């Protein structure tokens, strides 16, 4: 059964998230006045600095008191408030149905927490999945009044979407060509690899965060004996005998895979975070995501 809205965002979690805000490592020009302070100098009410007048400047920003004292034309500069366009892109492929809670359920809880922080601060929040068609645009949500609409949208997502990681990211980039922050939540389990998909995001004018979600069963499998494995996405079959040496090689391969993804992201200015589905969402938000710079 789909996870219900109250389960996605419990009241005690909301109270902890109220104090947070989404941040970006890049400076983007917002379309509307929001609640965050921009690094751009603008015309809001919070004073930032002075500079000398140059021909063509707005005369209304001249400080006439300083002119009377110094006989020089000086402009007042202010910190402008701007909003942020925040995208969460969720992998809803069949492999995300694994685990307890499933990786998709955990991804939806993360998306709900991040979206709530954005909505409370009047950011523009968009939640999409990798399986959406080129013309299937998701609504742009804004303001606290949109929280339940966001939760209903997340609750309806099922792990049955087809298509590769790179195809899904490519369609997302074609649908959304604007600036902002993109958080991709995925297990990266795609036989075509994750690199082409991340390169598409890198080519956009966005601040990219990758949250790599794995289940505890994948990180530390508790299996033994003869097994018949069926790939949930393409139905490929493999018969194996699980032994201690095989489990050891599996863990080494998984460690190399996650380290490779982290290095790939670091070299390209993308933030990488490995998330275990057993880690409480509030801990991930208030601790690990703070350290990665996505919230403060």
Short mmCIF file of C-alpha atoms in Angstrom, two decimals:
data_model
loop_
_atom_site.label_atom_id
_atom_site.label_comp_id
_atom_site.label_asym_id
_atom_site.label_seq_id
_atom_site.Cartn_x
_atom_site.Cartn_y
_atom_site.Cartn_z
CA UNK A 1 0.00 0.00 0.00
CA UNK A 2 1.17 3.58 -0.68
CA UNK A 3 2.64 5.35 2.30
CA UNK A 4 0.13 7.85 3.70
CA UNK A 5 0.79 11.63 3.94
CA UNK A 6 0.95 11.66 7.79
CA UNK A 7 3.58 8.89 7.66
CA UNK A 8 5.65 10.85 5.15
CA UNK A 9 5.91 13.91 7.35
CA UNK A 10 5.00 13.36 11.03
CA UNK A 11 4.25 16.46 13.16
CA UNK A 12 7.35 15.97 15.34
CA UNK A 13 9.56 15.99 12.22
CA UNK A 14 7.85 19.13 10.91
CA UNK A 15 8.60 20.96 14.15
CA UNK A 16 12.31 20.13 13.76
CA UNK A 17 12.36 21.19 10.11
CA UNK A 18 10.77 24.59 10.80
CA UNK A 19 14.15 26.00 11.81
CA UNK A 20 15.94 24.92 8.61
CA UNK A 21 16.25 26.47 5.17
CA UNK A 22 17.54 25.21 1.84
CA UNK A 23 20.74 26.78 0.58
CA UNK A 24 22.71 26.70 -2.64
CA UNK A 25 26.40 26.97 -3.40
CA UNK A 26 25.57 29.07 -6.47
CA UNK A 27 23.87 32.45 -6.82
CA UNK A 28 20.62 32.46 -8.78
CA UNK A 29 18.30 35.34 -9.55
CA UNK A 30 14.83 34.62 -8.12
CA UNK A 31 11.69 35.66 -9.98
CA UNK A 32 9.76 36.67 -6.88
CA UNK A 33 10.55 37.99 -3.44
CA UNK A 34 11.27 35.16 -1.03
CA UNK A 35 12.62 34.85 2.48
CA UNK A 36 16.29 34.07 1.75
CA UNK A 37 19.12 36.60 1.57
CA UNK A 38 20.79 36.80 -1.82
CA UNK A 39 24.48 37.46 -2.37
CA UNK A 40 23.39 39.95 -5.03
CA UNK A 41 23.12 43.57 -4.05
CA UNK A 42 19.58 44.79 -4.72
CA UNK A 43 16.90 47.11 -3.45
CA UNK A 44 15.32 45.41 -0.44
CA UNK A 45 15.15 46.87 3.05
CA UNK A 46 18.33 45.37 4.54
CA UNK A 47 21.40 47.61 4.16
CA UNK A 48 24.59 45.97 2.85
CA UNK A 49 27.22 48.52 1.74
CA UNK A 50 28.07 51.77 -0.02
CA UNK A 51 29.76 52.50 -3.36
CA UNK A 52 30.56 55.56 -5.44
CA UNK A 53 27.96 56.82 -7.88
CA UNK A 54 28.56 56.15 -11.58
CA UNK A 55 26.56 57.72 -14.44
CA UNK A 56 23.39 55.75 -15.10
CA UNK A 57 22.82 54.65 -11.48
CA UNK A 58 19.40 55.10 -9.91
CA UNK A 59 19.42 58.54 -8.26
CA UNK A 60 16.86 57.38 -5.73
CA UNK A 61 19.53 55.25 -4.08
CA UNK A 62 21.86 58.17 -3.40
CA UNK A 63 22.63 58.89 0.25
CA UNK A 64 22.01 62.65 0.44
CA UNK A 65 23.17 62.84 4.06
CA UNK A 66 26.60 61.60 3.02
CA UNK A 67 26.59 64.00 0.08
CA UNK A 68 25.97 66.91 2.46
CA UNK A 69 28.87 65.81 4.69
CA UNK A 70 31.40 64.64 2.09
CA UNK A 71 30.32 66.45 -1.05
CA UNK A 72 30.44 63.11 -2.87
CA UNK A 73 27.72 61.09 -4.58
CA UNK A 74 27.46 57.75 -2.73
CA UNK A 75 24.96 54.94 -3.41
CA UNK A 76 23.41 52.76 -0.72
CA UNK A 77 23.41 49.03 -1.49
CA UNK A 78 20.99 46.54 0.04
CA UNK A 79 20.79 42.78 0.30
CA UNK A 80 18.04 41.59 -1.98
CA UNK A 81 15.78 38.73 -0.94
CA UNK A 82 15.20 36.04 -3.50
CA UNK A 83 13.45 32.69 -3.75
CA UNK A 84 14.92 29.40 -4.85
CA UNK A 85 13.69 26.91 -7.45
CA UNK A 86 14.12 23.54 -5.76
CA UNK A 87 13.71 20.28 -7.69
CA UNK A 88 13.57 16.79 -6.20
CA UNK A 89 13.98 14.04 -8.81
CA UNK A 90 13.00 10.59 -7.50
CA UNK A 91 14.00 7.22 -8.94
CA UNK A 92 10.77 5.16 -8.93
CA UNK A 93 12.09 2.14 -10.81
CA UNK A 94 11.30 -1.41 -9.60
CA UNK A 95 14.68 -1.77 -7.84
CA UNK A 96 13.57 0.98 -5.44
CA UNK A 97 10.90 -1.39 -4.06
CA UNK A 98 13.53 -3.34 -2.11
CA UNK A 99 14.16 -3.04 1.62
CA UNK A 100 12.17 -2.40 4.79
CA UNK A 101 11.22 0.40 4.55
CA UNK A 102 11.64 0.24 0.80
CA UNK A 103 14.16 2.55 -0.76
CA UNK A 104 11.30 4.38 -2.49
CA UNK A 105 9.44 4.92 0.80
CA UNK A 106 12.63 6.33 2.28
CA UNK A 107 13.17 8.52 -0.80
CA UNK A 108 9.64 9.89 -0.48
CA UNK A 109 10.19 10.72 3.20
CA UNK A 110 13.39 12.58 2.28
CA UNK A 111 11.61 14.43 -0.52
CA UNK A 112 8.79 15.38 1.85
CA UNK A 113 11.22 16.74 4.44
CA UNK A 114 13.21 18.74 1.89
CA UNK A 115 10.06 20.00 0.19
CA UNK A 116 8.57 21.10 3.51
CA UNK A 117 11.67 23.16 4.32
CA UNK A 118 11.43 24.83 0.92
CA UNK A 119 7.70 25.53 1.15
CA UNK A 120 7.96 27.06 4.62
CA UNK A 121 10.59 29.48 3.26
CA UNK A 122 8.47 30.30 0.18
CA UNK A 123 10.79 28.57 -2.28
CA UNK A 124 9.37 27.13 -5.50
CA UNK A 125 9.27 23.35 -5.01
CA UNK A 126 8.94 20.84 -7.86
CA UNK A 127 8.85 17.06 -7.32
CA UNK A 128 9.31 14.78 -10.32
CA UNK A 129 10.16 11.15 -11.03
CA UNK A 130 12.57 9.65 -13.54
CA UNK A 131 9.72 7.86 -15.30
CA UNK A 132 7.79 10.99 -16.28
CA UNK A 133 7.25 11.67 -19.97
CA UNK A 134 8.72 14.67 -21.73
CA UNK A 135 5.48 16.65 -21.46
CA UNK A 136 4.42 15.43 -17.99
CA UNK A 137 5.22 18.56 -16.01
CA UNK A 138 4.75 18.50 -12.26
CA UNK A 139 3.09 21.43 -10.49
CA UNK A 140 5.23 24.20 -9.04
CA UNK A 141 4.41 24.34 -5.33
CA UNK A 142 4.93 27.39 -3.15
CA UNK A 143 4.06 28.31 0.40
CA UNK A 144 2.96 26.39 3.49
CA UNK A 145 -0.53 25.94 2.05
CA UNK A 146 0.96 23.54 -0.56
CA UNK A 147 2.33 21.02 1.97
CA UNK A 148 -0.62 18.62 1.78
CA UNK A 149 -0.69 18.83 -2.01
CA UNK A 150 2.99 17.86 -2.02
CA UNK A 151 2.36 14.95 0.35
CA UNK A 152 -0.52 13.67 -1.76
CA UNK A 153 1.70 13.81 -4.85
CA UNK A 154 4.49 11.89 -3.10
CA UNK A 155 2.13 9.32 -1.62
CA UNK A 156 0.89 8.36 -5.09
CA UNK A 157 4.35 7.49 -6.48
CA UNK A 158 4.79 3.74 -7.05
CA UNK A 159 7.99 1.77 -7.89
CA UNK A 160 6.80 0.73 -11.34
CA UNK A 161 8.33 3.27 -13.70
CA UNK A 162 10.30 1.97 -16.66
CA UNK A 163 13.28 3.45 -18.45
CA UNK A 164 16.95 3.97 -17.75
CA UNK A 165 18.48 6.48 -15.39
CA UNK A 166 20.00 8.50 -18.23
CA UNK A 167 16.71 8.62 -20.18
CA UNK A 168 14.84 9.87 -17.10
CA UNK A 169 17.40 12.55 -16.30
CA UNK A 170 17.53 13.67 -19.94
CA UNK A 171 13.74 14.13 -20.02
CA UNK A 172 13.90 16.03 -16.72
CA UNK A 173 16.51 18.40 -18.15
CA UNK A 174 14.43 19.02 -21.27
CA UNK A 175 11.32 19.75 -19.17
CA UNK A 176 13.13 22.03 -16.71
CA UNK A 177 15.73 24.33 -18.19
CA UNK A 178 15.76 26.85 -15.33
CA UNK A 179 18.28 27.51 -12.60
CA UNK A 180 18.08 26.23 -9.03
CA UNK A 181 18.92 23.20 -6.93
CA UNK A 182 18.33 19.60 -8.07
CA UNK A 183 18.37 16.73 -5.60
CA UNK A 184 18.45 13.33 -7.31
CA UNK A 185 17.41 10.46 -5.01
CA UNK A 186 18.31 7.08 -6.49
CA UNK A 187 19.93 3.73 -5.77
CA UNK A 188 21.96 4.19 -9.01
CA UNK A 189 21.17 0.60 -10.00
CA UNK A 190 21.20 0.85 -13.77
CA UNK A 191 23.10 -1.42 -16.14
CA UNK A 192 23.90 1.58 -18.35
CA UNK A 193 25.69 3.22 -15.42
CA UNK A 194 25.04 6.48 -13.60
CA UNK A 195 27.76 8.59 -15.27
CA UNK A 196 25.84 9.64 -18.43
CA UNK A 197 22.85 10.72 -16.33
CA UNK A 198 24.94 12.83 -13.97
CA UNK A 199 26.72 14.46 -16.92
CA UNK A 200 23.34 15.68 -18.19
CA UNK A 201 22.67 17.34 -14.83
CA UNK A 202 26.18 18.77 -14.76
CA UNK A 203 25.50 20.52 -18.09
CA UNK A 204 22.51 22.38 -16.59
CA UNK A 205 22.81 25.65 -14.69
CA UNK A 206 21.87 23.94 -11.43
CA UNK A 207 23.39 23.04 -8.09
CA UNK A 208 23.32 19.21 -8.01
CA UNK A 209 23.02 16.96 -4.96
CA UNK A 210 22.95 13.19 -5.28
CA UNK A 211 21.42 11.20 -2.43
CA UNK A 212 22.41 7.57 -3.00
CA UNK A 213 19.87 5.42 -1.14
CA UNK A 214 20.68 1.81 -0.27
CA UNK A 215 18.88 -0.61 2.01
CA UNK A 216 20.52 -2.22 5.00
CA UNK A 217 19.99 -5.60 3.30
CA UNK A 218 22.10 -4.41 0.36
CA UNK A 219 24.82 -2.93 2.54
CA UNK A 220 25.12 -5.96 4.81
CA UNK A 221 23.24 -8.93 3.30
CA UNK A 222 22.28 -11.77 5.63
CA UNK A 223 22.00 -14.66 3.16
CA UNK A 224 23.65 -18.04 2.67
CA UNK A 225 23.40 -21.16 0.54
CA UNK A 226 22.17 -21.68 -3.02
CA UNK A 227 20.08 -18.81 -4.40
CA UNK A 228 18.31 -18.03 -7.66
CA UNK A 229 18.41 -14.28 -8.22
CA UNK A 230 15.98 -12.52 -10.56
CA UNK A 231 16.64 -8.93 -11.68
CA UNK A 232 13.45 -7.01 -10.82
CA UNK A 233 13.93 -4.58 -13.73
CA UNK A 234 14.81 -6.79 -16.72
CA UNK A 235 14.12 -10.30 -15.29
CA UNK A 236 17.68 -11.54 -15.84
CA UNK A 237 18.35 -14.70 -13.81
CA UNK A 238 21.53 -15.72 -11.98
CA UNK A 239 22.08 -18.81 -9.83
CA UNK A 240 24.73 -18.44 -7.11
CA UNK A 241 26.05 -20.15 -4.02
CA UNK A 242 26.53 -17.61 -1.22
CA UNK A 243 29.70 -18.23 0.76
CA UNK A 244 31.83 -16.11 3.08
CA UNK A 245 34.38 -15.30 0.31
CA UNK A 246 31.56 -14.32 -2.06
CA UNK A 247 30.00 -12.00 0.54
CA UNK A 248 33.42 -10.46 1.15
CA UNK A 249 33.88 -9.78 -2.59
CA UNK A 250 30.36 -8.35 -2.76
CA UNK A 251 31.07 -5.88 0.04
CA UNK A 252 34.36 -4.86 -1.59
CA UNK A 253 32.56 -4.31 -4.90
CA UNK A 254 29.83 -2.25 -3.23
CA UNK A 255 32.41 -0.13 -1.38
CA UNK A 256 34.25 0.50 -4.66
CA UNK A 257 30.97 1.40 -6.38
CA UNK A 258 29.94 3.97 -3.76
CA UNK A 259 33.47 5.39 -3.55
CA UNK A 260 33.51 5.73 -7.34
CA UNK A 261 30.19 7.60 -7.35
CA UNK A 262 31.43 9.92 -4.62
CA UNK A 263 34.66 10.65 -6.50
CA UNK A 264 32.77 11.18 -9.78
CA UNK A 265 30.55 13.78 -8.10
CA UNK A 266 33.38 15.50 -6.23
CA UNK A 267 35.39 16.03 -9.44
CA UNK A 268 32.40 17.71 -11.08
CA UNK A 269 31.23 19.95 -8.27
CA UNK A 270 28.25 17.79 -7.31
CA UNK A 271 27.54 16.86 -3.69
CA UNK A 272 27.20 13.15 -2.88
CA UNK A 273 25.52 11.63 0.16
CA UNK A 274 25.13 7.90 0.84
CA UNK A 275 21.94 7.23 2.82
CA UNK A 276 21.06 3.98 4.58
CA UNK A 277 17.29 3.38 4.68
CA UNK A 278 17.57 2.76 8.45
CA UNK A 279 18.93 6.24 9.20
CA UNK A 280 16.23 8.50 10.73
CA UNK A 281 15.23 11.26 8.33
CA UNK A 282 15.56 13.94 11.01
CA UNK A 283 19.17 12.89 11.65
CA UNK A 284 19.96 12.92 7.94
CA UNK A 285 18.41 16.39 7.54
CA UNK A 286 19.81 18.10 10.61
CA UNK A 287 23.24 16.50 10.63
CA UNK A 288 24.52 15.04 7.37
CA UNK A 289 22.74 17.43 4.99
CA UNK A 290 23.94 20.38 7.02
CA UNK A 291 27.50 19.17 6.58
CA UNK A 292 26.95 18.77 2.83
CA UNK A 293 25.62 22.33 2.64
CA UNK A 294 22.09 21.61 1.42
CA UNK A 295 20.36 22.96 4.55
CA UNK A 296 21.31 25.27 7.36
#
